Short mmCIF file of C-alpha atoms in Angstrom, two decimals:
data_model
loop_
_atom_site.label_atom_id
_atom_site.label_comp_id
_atom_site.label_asym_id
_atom_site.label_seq_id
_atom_site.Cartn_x
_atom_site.Cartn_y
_atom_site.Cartn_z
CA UNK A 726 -59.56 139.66 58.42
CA UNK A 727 -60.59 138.29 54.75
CA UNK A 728 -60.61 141.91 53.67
CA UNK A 729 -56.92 141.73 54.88
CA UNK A 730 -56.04 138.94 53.34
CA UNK A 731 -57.47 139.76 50.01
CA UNK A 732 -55.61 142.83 49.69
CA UNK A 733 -52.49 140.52 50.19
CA UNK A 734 -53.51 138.21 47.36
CA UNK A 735 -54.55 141.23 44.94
CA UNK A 736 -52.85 144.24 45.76
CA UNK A 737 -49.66 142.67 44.76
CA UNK A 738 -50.85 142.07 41.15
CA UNK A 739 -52.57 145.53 40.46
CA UNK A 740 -49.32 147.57 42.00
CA UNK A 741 -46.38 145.52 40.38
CA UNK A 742 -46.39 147.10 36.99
CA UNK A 743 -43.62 149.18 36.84
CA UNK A 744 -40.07 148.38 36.18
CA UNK A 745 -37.15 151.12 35.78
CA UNK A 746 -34.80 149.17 33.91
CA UNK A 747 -34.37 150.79 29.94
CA UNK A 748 -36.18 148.60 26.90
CA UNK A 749 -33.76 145.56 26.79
CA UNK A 750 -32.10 145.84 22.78
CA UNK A 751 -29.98 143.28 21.74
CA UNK A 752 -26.49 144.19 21.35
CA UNK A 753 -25.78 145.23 17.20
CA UNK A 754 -23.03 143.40 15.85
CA UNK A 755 -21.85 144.25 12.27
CA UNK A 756 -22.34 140.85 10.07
CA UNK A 757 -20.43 140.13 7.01
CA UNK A 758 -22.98 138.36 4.46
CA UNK A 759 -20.24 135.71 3.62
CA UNK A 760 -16.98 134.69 5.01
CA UNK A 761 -14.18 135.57 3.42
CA UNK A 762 -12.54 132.24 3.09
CA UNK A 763 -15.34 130.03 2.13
CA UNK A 764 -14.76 129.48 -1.55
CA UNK A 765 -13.52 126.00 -1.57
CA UNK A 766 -16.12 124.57 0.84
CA UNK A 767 -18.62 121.49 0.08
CA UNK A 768 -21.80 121.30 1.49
CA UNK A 769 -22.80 118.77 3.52
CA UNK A 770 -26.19 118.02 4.18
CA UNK A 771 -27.20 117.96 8.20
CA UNK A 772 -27.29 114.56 10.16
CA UNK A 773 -30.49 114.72 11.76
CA UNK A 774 -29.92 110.97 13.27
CA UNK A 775 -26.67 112.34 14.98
CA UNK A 776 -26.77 113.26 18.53
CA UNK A 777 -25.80 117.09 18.88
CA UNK A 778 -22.61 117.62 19.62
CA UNK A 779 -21.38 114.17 18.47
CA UNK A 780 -19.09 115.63 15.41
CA UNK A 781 -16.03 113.76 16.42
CA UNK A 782 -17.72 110.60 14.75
CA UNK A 783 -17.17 112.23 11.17
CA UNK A 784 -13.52 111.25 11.84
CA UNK A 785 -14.12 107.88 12.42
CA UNK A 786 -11.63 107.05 14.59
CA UNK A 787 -13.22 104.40 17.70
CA UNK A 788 -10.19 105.40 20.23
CA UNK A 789 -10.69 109.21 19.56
CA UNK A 790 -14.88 108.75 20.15
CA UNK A 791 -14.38 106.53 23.27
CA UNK A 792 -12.00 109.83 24.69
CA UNK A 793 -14.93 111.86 23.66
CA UNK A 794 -17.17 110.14 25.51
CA UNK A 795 -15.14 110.62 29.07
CA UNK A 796 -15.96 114.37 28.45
CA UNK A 797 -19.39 114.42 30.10
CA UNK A 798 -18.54 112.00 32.85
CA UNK A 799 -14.62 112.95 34.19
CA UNK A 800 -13.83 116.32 32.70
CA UNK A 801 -13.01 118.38 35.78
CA UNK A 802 -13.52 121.90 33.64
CA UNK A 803 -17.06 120.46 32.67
CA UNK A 804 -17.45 119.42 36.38
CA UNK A 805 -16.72 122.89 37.40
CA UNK A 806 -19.15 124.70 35.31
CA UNK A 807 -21.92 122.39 36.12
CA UNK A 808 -21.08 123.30 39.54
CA UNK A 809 -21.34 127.20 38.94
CA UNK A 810 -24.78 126.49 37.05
CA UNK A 811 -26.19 124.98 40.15
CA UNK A 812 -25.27 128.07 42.17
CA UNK A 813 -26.71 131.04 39.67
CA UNK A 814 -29.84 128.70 39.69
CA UNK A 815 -30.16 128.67 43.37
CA UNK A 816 -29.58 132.44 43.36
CA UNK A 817 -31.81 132.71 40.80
CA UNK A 818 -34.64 130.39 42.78
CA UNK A 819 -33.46 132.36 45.65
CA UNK A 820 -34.48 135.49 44.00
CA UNK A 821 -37.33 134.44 42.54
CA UNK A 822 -38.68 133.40 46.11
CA UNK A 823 -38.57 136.97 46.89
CA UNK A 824 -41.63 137.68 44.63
CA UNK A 825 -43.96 136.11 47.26
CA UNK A 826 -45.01 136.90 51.06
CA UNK A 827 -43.22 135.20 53.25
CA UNK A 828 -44.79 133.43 56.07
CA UNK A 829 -42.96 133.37 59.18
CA UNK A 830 -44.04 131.20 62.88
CA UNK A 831 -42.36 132.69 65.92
CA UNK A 832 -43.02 131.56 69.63
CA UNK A 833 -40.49 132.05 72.94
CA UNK A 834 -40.89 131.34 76.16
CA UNK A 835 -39.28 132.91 78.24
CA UNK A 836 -38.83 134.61 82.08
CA UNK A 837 -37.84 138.19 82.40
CA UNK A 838 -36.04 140.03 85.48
CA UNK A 839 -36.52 143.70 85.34
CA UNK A 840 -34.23 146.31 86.81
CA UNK A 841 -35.13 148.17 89.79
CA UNK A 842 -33.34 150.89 88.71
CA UNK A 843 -34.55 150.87 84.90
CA UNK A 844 -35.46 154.66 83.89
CA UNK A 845 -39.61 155.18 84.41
CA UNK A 846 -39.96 152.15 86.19
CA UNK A 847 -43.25 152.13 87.92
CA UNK A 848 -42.78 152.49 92.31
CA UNK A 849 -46.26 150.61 92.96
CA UNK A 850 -44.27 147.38 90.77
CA UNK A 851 -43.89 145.50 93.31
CA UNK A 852 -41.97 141.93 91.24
CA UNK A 853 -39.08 142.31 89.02
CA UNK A 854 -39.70 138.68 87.79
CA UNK A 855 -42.52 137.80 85.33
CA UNK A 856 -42.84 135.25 82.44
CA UNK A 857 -43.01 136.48 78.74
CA UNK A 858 -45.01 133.55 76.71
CA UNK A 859 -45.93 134.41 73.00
CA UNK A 860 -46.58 132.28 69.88
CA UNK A 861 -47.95 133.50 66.99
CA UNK A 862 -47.44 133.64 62.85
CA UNK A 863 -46.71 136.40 60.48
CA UNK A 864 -46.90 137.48 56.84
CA UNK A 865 -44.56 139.67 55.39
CA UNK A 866 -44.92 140.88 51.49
CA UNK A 867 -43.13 143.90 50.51
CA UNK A 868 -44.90 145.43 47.46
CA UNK A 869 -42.53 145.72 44.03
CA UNK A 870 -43.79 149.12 42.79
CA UNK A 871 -40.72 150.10 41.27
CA UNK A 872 -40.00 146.54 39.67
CA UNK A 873 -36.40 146.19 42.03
CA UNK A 874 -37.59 142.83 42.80
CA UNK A 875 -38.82 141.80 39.60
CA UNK A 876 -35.73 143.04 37.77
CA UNK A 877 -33.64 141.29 40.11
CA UNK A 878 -35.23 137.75 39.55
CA UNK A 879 -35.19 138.58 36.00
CA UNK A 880 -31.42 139.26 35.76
CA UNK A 881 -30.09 136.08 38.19
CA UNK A 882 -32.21 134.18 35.45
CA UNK A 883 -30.62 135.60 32.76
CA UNK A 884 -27.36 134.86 34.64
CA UNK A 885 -28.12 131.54 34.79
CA UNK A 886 -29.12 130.77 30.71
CA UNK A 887 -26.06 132.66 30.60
CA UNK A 888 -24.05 130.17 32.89
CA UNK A 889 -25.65 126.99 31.25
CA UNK A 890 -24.60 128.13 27.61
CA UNK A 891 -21.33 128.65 29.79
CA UNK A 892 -21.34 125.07 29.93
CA UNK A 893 -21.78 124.09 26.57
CA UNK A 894 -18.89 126.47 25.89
CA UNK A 895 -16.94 124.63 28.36
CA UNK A 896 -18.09 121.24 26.66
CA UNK A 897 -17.22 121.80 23.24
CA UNK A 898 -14.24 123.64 24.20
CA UNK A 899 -12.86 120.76 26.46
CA UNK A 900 -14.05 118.47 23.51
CA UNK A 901 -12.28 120.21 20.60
CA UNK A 902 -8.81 120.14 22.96
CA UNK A 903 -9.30 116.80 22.95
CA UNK A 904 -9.33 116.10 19.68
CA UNK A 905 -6.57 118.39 18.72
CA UNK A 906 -4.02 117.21 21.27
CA UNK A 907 -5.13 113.27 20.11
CA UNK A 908 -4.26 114.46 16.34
CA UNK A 909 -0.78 116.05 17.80
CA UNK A 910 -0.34 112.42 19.62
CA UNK A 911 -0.95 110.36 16.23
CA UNK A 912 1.02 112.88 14.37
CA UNK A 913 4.14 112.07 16.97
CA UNK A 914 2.86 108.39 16.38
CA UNK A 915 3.86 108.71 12.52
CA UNK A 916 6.25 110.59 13.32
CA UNK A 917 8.29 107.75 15.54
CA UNK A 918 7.50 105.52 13.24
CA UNK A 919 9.26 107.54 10.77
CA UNK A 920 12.12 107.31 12.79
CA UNK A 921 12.21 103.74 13.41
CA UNK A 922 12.22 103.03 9.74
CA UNK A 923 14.85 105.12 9.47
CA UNK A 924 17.09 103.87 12.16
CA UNK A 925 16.76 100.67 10.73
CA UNK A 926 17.55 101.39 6.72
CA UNK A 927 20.96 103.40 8.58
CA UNK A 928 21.75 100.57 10.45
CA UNK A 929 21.35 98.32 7.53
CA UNK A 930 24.11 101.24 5.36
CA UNK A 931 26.00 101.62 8.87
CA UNK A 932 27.01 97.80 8.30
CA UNK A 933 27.42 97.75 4.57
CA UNK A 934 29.57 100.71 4.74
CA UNK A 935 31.31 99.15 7.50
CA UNK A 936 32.08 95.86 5.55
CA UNK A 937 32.85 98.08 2.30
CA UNK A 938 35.65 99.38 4.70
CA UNK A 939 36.76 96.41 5.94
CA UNK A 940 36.98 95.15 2.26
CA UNK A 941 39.14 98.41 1.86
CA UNK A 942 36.63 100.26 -0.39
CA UNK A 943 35.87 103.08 1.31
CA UNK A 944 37.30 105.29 4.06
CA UNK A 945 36.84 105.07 7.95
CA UNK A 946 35.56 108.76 7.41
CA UNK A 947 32.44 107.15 5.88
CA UNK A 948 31.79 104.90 8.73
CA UNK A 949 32.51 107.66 11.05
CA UNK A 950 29.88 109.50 9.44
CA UNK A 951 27.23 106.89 8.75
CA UNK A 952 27.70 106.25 12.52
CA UNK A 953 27.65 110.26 13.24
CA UNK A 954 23.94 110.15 11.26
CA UNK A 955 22.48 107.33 12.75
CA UNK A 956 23.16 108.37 16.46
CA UNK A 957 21.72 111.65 15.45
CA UNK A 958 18.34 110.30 14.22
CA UNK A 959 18.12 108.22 17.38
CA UNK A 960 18.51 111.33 19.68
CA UNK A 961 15.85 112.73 17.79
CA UNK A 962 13.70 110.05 18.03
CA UNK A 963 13.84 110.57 22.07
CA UNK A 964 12.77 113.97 21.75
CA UNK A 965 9.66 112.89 20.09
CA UNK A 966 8.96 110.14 22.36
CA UNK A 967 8.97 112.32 25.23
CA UNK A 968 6.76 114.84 23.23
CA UNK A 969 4.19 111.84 22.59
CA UNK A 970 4.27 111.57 26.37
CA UNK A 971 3.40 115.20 27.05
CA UNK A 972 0.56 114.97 24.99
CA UNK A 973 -0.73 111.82 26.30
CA UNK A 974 -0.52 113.15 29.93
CA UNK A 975 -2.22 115.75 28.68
CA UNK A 976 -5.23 113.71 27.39
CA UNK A 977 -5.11 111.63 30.74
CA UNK A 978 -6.51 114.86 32.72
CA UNK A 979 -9.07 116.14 29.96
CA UNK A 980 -10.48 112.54 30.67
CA UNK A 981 -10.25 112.92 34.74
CA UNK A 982 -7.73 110.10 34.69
CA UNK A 983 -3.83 109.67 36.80
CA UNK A 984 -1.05 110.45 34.15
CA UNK A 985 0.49 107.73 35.78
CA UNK A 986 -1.59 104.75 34.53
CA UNK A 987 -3.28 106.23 31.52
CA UNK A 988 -1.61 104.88 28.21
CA UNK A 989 -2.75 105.34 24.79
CA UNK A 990 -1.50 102.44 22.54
CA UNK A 991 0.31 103.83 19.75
CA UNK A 992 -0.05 103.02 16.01
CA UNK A 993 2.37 102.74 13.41
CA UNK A 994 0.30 104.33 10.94
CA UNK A 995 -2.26 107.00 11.43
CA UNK A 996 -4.80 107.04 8.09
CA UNK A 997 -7.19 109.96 8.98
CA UNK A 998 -10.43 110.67 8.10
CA UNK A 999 -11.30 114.16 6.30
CA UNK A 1000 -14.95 114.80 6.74
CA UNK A 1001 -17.10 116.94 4.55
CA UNK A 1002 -17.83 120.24 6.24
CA UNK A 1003 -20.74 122.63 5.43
CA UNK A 1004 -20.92 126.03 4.22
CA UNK A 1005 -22.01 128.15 6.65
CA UNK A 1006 -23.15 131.82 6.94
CA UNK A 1007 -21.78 134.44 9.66
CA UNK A 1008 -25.29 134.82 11.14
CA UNK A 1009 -25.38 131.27 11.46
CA UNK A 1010 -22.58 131.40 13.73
CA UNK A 1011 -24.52 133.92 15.89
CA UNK A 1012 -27.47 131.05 16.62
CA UNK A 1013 -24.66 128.45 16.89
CA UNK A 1014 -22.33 129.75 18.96
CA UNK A 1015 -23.08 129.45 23.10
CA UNK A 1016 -20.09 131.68 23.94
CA UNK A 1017 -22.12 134.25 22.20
CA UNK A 1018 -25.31 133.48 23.49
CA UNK A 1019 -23.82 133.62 27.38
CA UNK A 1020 -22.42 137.37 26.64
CA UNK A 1021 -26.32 138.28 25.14
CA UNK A 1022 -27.75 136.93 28.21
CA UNK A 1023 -25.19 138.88 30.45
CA UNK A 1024 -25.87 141.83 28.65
CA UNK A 1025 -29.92 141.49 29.40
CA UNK A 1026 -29.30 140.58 33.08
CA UNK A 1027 -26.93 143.65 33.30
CA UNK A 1028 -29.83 146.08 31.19
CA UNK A 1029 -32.13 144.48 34.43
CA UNK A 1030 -29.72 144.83 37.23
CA UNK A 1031 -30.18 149.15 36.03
CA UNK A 1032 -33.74 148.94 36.80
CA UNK A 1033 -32.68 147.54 40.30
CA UNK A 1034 -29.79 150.11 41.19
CA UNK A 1035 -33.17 152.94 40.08
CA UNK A 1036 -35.47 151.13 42.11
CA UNK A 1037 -33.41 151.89 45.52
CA UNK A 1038 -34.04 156.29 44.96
CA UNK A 1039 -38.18 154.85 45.60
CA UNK A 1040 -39.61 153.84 49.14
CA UNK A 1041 -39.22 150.42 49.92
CA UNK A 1042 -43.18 149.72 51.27
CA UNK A 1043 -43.86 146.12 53.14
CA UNK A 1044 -47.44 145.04 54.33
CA UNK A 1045 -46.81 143.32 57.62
CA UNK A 1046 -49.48 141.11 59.38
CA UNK A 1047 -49.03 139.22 62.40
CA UNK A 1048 -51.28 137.21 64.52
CA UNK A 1049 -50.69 135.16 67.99
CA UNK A 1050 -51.00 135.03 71.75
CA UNK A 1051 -49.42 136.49 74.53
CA UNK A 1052 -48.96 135.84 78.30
CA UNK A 1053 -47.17 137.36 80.77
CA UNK A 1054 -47.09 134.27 82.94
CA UNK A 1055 -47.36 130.40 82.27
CA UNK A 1056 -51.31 129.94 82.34
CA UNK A 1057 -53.88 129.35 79.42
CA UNK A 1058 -51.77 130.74 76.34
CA UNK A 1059 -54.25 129.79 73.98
CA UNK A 1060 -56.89 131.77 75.14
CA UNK A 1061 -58.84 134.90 73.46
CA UNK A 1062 -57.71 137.01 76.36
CA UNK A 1063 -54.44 136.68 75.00
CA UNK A 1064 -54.95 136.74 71.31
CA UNK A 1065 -52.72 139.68 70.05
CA UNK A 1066 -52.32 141.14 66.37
CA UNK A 1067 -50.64 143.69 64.17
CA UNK A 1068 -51.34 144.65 60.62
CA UNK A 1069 -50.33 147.63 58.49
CA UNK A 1070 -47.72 148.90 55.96
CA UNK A 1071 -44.45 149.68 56.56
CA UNK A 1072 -42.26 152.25 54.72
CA UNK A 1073 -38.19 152.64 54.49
CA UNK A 1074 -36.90 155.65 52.04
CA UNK A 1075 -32.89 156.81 52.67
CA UNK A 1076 -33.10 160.61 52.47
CA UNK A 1077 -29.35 161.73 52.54
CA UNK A 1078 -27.03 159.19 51.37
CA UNK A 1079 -24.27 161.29 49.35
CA UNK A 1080 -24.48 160.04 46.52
CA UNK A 1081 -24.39 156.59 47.32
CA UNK A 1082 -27.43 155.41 45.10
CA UNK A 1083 -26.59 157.53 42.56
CA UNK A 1084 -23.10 155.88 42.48
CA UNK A 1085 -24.78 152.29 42.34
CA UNK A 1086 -26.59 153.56 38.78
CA UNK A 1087 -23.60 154.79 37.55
CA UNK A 1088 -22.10 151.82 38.04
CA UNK A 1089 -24.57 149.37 36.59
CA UNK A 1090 -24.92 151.93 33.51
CA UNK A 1091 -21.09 150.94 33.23
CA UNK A 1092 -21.53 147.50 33.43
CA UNK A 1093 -24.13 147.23 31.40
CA UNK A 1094 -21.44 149.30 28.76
CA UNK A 1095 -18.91 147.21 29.84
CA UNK A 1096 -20.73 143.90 28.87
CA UNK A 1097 -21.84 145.22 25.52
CA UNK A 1098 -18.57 145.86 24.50
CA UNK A 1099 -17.46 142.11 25.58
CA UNK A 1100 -20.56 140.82 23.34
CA UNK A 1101 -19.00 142.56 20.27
CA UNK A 1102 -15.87 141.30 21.29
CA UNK A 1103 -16.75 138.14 21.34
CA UNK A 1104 -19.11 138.00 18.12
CA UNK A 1105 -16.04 139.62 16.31
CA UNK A 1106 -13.88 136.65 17.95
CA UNK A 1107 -15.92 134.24 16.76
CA UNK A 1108 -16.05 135.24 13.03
CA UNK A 1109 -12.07 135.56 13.28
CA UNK A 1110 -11.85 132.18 14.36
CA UNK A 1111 -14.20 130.93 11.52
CA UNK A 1112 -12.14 132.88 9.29
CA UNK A 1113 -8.81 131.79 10.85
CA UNK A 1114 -9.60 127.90 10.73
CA UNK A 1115 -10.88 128.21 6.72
CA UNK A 1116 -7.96 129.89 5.79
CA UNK A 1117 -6.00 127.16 7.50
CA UNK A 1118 -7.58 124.42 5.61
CA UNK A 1119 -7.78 126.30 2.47
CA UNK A 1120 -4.04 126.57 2.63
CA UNK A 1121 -3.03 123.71 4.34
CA UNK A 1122 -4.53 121.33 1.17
CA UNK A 1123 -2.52 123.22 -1.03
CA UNK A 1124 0.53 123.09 1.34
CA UNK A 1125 -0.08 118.93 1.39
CA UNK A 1126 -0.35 118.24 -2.59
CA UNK A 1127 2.70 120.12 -2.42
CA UNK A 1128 4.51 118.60 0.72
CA UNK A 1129 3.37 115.22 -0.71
CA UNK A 1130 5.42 115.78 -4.11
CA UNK A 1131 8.55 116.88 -2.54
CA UNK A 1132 8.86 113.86 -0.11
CA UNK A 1133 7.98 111.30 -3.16
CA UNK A 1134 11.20 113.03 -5.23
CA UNK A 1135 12.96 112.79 -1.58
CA UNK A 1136 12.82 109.27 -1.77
CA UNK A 1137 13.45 108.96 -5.41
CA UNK A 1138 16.77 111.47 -4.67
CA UNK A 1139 17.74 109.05 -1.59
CA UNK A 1140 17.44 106.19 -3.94
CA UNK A 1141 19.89 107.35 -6.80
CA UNK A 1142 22.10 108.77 -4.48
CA UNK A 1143 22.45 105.32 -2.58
CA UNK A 1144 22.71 103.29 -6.34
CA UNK A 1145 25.63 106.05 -7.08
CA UNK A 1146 27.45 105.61 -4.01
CA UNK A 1147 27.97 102.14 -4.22
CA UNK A 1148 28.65 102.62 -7.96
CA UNK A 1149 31.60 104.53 -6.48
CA UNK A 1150 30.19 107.68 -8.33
CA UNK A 1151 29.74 110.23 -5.93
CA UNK A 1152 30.94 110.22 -2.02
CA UNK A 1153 28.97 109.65 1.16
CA UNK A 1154 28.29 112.95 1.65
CA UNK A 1155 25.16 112.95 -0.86
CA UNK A 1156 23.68 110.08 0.99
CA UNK A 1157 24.01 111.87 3.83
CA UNK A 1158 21.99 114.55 2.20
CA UNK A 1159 19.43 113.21 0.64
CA UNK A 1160 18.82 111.23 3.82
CA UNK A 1161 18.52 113.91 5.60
CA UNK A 1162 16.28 115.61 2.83
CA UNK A 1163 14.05 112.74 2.85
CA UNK A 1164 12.96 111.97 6.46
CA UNK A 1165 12.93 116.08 6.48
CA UNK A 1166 10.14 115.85 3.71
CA UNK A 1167 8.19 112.87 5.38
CA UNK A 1168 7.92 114.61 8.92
CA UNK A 1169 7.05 118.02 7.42
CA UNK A 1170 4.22 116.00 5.51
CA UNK A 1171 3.37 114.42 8.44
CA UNK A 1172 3.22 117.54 10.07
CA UNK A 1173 0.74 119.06 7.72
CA UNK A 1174 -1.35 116.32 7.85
CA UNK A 1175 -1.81 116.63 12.05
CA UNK A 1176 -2.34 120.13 11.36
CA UNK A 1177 -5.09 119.97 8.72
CA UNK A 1178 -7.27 117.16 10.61
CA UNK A 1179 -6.22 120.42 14.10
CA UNK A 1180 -7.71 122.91 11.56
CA UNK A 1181 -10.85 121.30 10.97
CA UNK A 1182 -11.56 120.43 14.46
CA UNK A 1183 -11.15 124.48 15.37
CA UNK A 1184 -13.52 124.65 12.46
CA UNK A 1185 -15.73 122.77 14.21
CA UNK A 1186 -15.58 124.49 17.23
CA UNK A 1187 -15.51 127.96 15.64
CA UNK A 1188 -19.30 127.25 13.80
CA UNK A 1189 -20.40 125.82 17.75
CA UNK A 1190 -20.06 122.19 17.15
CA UNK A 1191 -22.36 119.19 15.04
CA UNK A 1192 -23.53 120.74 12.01
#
């Protein structure tokens, strides 16, 4: 019996040494050696006493990093692919477990009526009743020559490195949405504020123009359109309330909480923070990146999953022991009359299957295409979005210093037109439209700005987070 259970302990080691699945390569991807769009960037040197993953700090904005922090706790995307790592690990454990005999305890007890008219039945029996009594333990091991099980523990654990750099994807993608819709929400905050000012310098004109015409200065059509202008601007100004709203609902289920009660206070002024951001190489992004390490790690698992679809054209061999007692009645069980025991190999091999395990190859070999093909899709997405978001900035400073200028000679337009109107030099109309031209001018500033601090956090998330 030790000579038995030797073989158990060492046979398993000196057969399991081959594996059908092909030489795993990594996936080629063709690398530029610099991004196109990096020629206006500042390095920054890395923040070794920041927490990975912490980059919204660099804005330094409190209400924006207390948001942040609801990420890890409330986000229901997080929450859901925390929940799909814990189920590739247990398949993976589960898989894994396979690897090892499994021991198995049995025992019935049970009574039996036989059939007087079963086939071969013996005519001297003279009971059809009898007790069946057995308990008893085996060990079952079934012997991974061809590596199927082996190569199927390898590629659920790939799966799941894949799913928990699924995670971080999830994380910093849930965390840069975040921080772009809070920048839209300040962005409407200056914007409303805008507005406000606004109403109030046309209500201020609204009644000097409407004395002026009581005086018999000017014309009711000038208080019919300085009323005409400022009802306009107030219309507008709902339009961007309720678009403030939409983005603060918005932000309400990112954090896990009821649109209903969430509220963000909102500021008058918004003065953002620009941090410096690093120069950074494409085959940087490749380490960074954990979209692109989940579609490597799928690719592996589905070079594995080959060897396991190869595995099934092989016998599948088992070594089988099993040791108990038996009684036919209800007596002395435990007894060495009734010891009973079964050892030996056992061997399954399909031998016509049309095709069928053939098919299963061809259709991990596909797979296994299929996935490489999404890697390089998603390396070449990454580098377009690291691209994308430097060309945004790159343009977007340009498009500020320029936006900037034109609202400061809006203003100083608005201000000569007003001084010539009540000179009695020119009619309302200019007013009107340098009014006009200058809250145009302030909200398209405004606009850039939300869409420059939007630009660096895809940035951010293009490179794969804290640099």
């Amino acid at each position: 019996m030790k000579r038995w259970y030797s073989a158990f302990v060492v046979l398993p080691l000196v057969l399991n040494g081959c594996s059908l699945a092909p030489d795993y390569k990594r996936p080629e991807a063709e690398i530029a050696p610099h991004f196109k769009e990096d020629g206006v960037w500042r390095t920054a040197a890395p923040m070794d006493d920041k927490a990975k993953g912490d980059w919204w700090h660099y804005f330094n904005d409190s209400t924006l990093t207390h948001l942040e922090a609801k990420i890890d706790t409330a986000n229901l995307q997080l929450g859901i692919a925390l929940a799909r790592h814990d189920q590739a690990l247990a398949i993976a454990n589960e898989n894994n477990a396979q690897l090892y005999p499994e021991i198995d305890a049995t025992g019935n007890y049970l009574t039996n009526r036989q059939s007087l008219n079963r086939p071969l039945r013996s005519s001297s029996l003279n009971y059809s009743v009898y007790g069946n009594t057995a308990i008893g333990a085996g060990i079952n091991y079934e012997l991974d020559f061809w590596g199927r099980l082996r190569n199927q523990a390898k590629s659920s654990a790939l799966l799941e490195e894949a799913s928990r750099a699924d995670i971080e994807t999830v994380r910093l993608s849930q965390q840069a949405l975040l921080a772009s819709i809070y920048f839209q929400l300040r962005g409407y905050d200056t914007q409303i504020a805008i507005f406000d000012d606004s109403i109030k310098a046309y209500e201020r004109e609204f009644v000097i123009i409407k004395n002026r015409h009581d005086e018999g200065v000017v014309s009711g059509l000038d208080v019919a359109r300085a009323e005409s202008l400022l009802d306009q601007v107030k219309g507008q100004l709902q339009g961007l309330l309720a678009q403030r709203a939409i983005y603060e609902h918005a932000i309400a289920v990112l954090v896990g909480e009821n649109p209903s009660t969430f509220r963000i206070e909102p500021v008058t002024s918004f003065s953002e923070t620009y941090p410096n951001l690093p120069t950074i190489l494409p085959s940087q992004v490749l380490q960074r990146r954990p979209d692109i390490a989940a579609a490597e790690r799928r690719v592996a698992s589905a070079n594995a999953e080959i060897g396991v679809a190869k595995a099934a054209f092989f016998p599948t061999i088992n070594l089988f022991a099993f040791g108990g007692y038996q009684n036919s009645g209800y007596g002395n069980l435990l007894s060495v009359p009734n010891s009973t025991w079964a050892l030996g190999p056992l061997a399954f091999l399909p031998i016509i299957d049309e095709g069928r395990r053939q098919s299963l190859v061809d259709l991990a070999n596909a797979q296994n295409k299929e996935l490489i093909v999404t890697y390089r899709q998603t390396v070449l997405t990454a580098f377009k979005e690291v691209e994308d978001s430097m060309a945004s900035l790159n343009h977007l400073q340009t498009e500020l210093t320029e936006q900037s200028k034109a609202t400061i000679a809006a203003k100083t337009t608005y201000d000569l037109a007003v001084n010539r109107y009540l000179e009695g030099a020119s009619s309302y109309l200019e007013v009107i439209d340098a009014e006009n031209t200058k809250l145009q001018t302030q909200i398209a500033e405004t606009k850039v700005r939300s869409a420059q601090m939007i630009a660096v956090v895809s940035f951010v998330k293009a490179i794969g987070g804290d640099w």
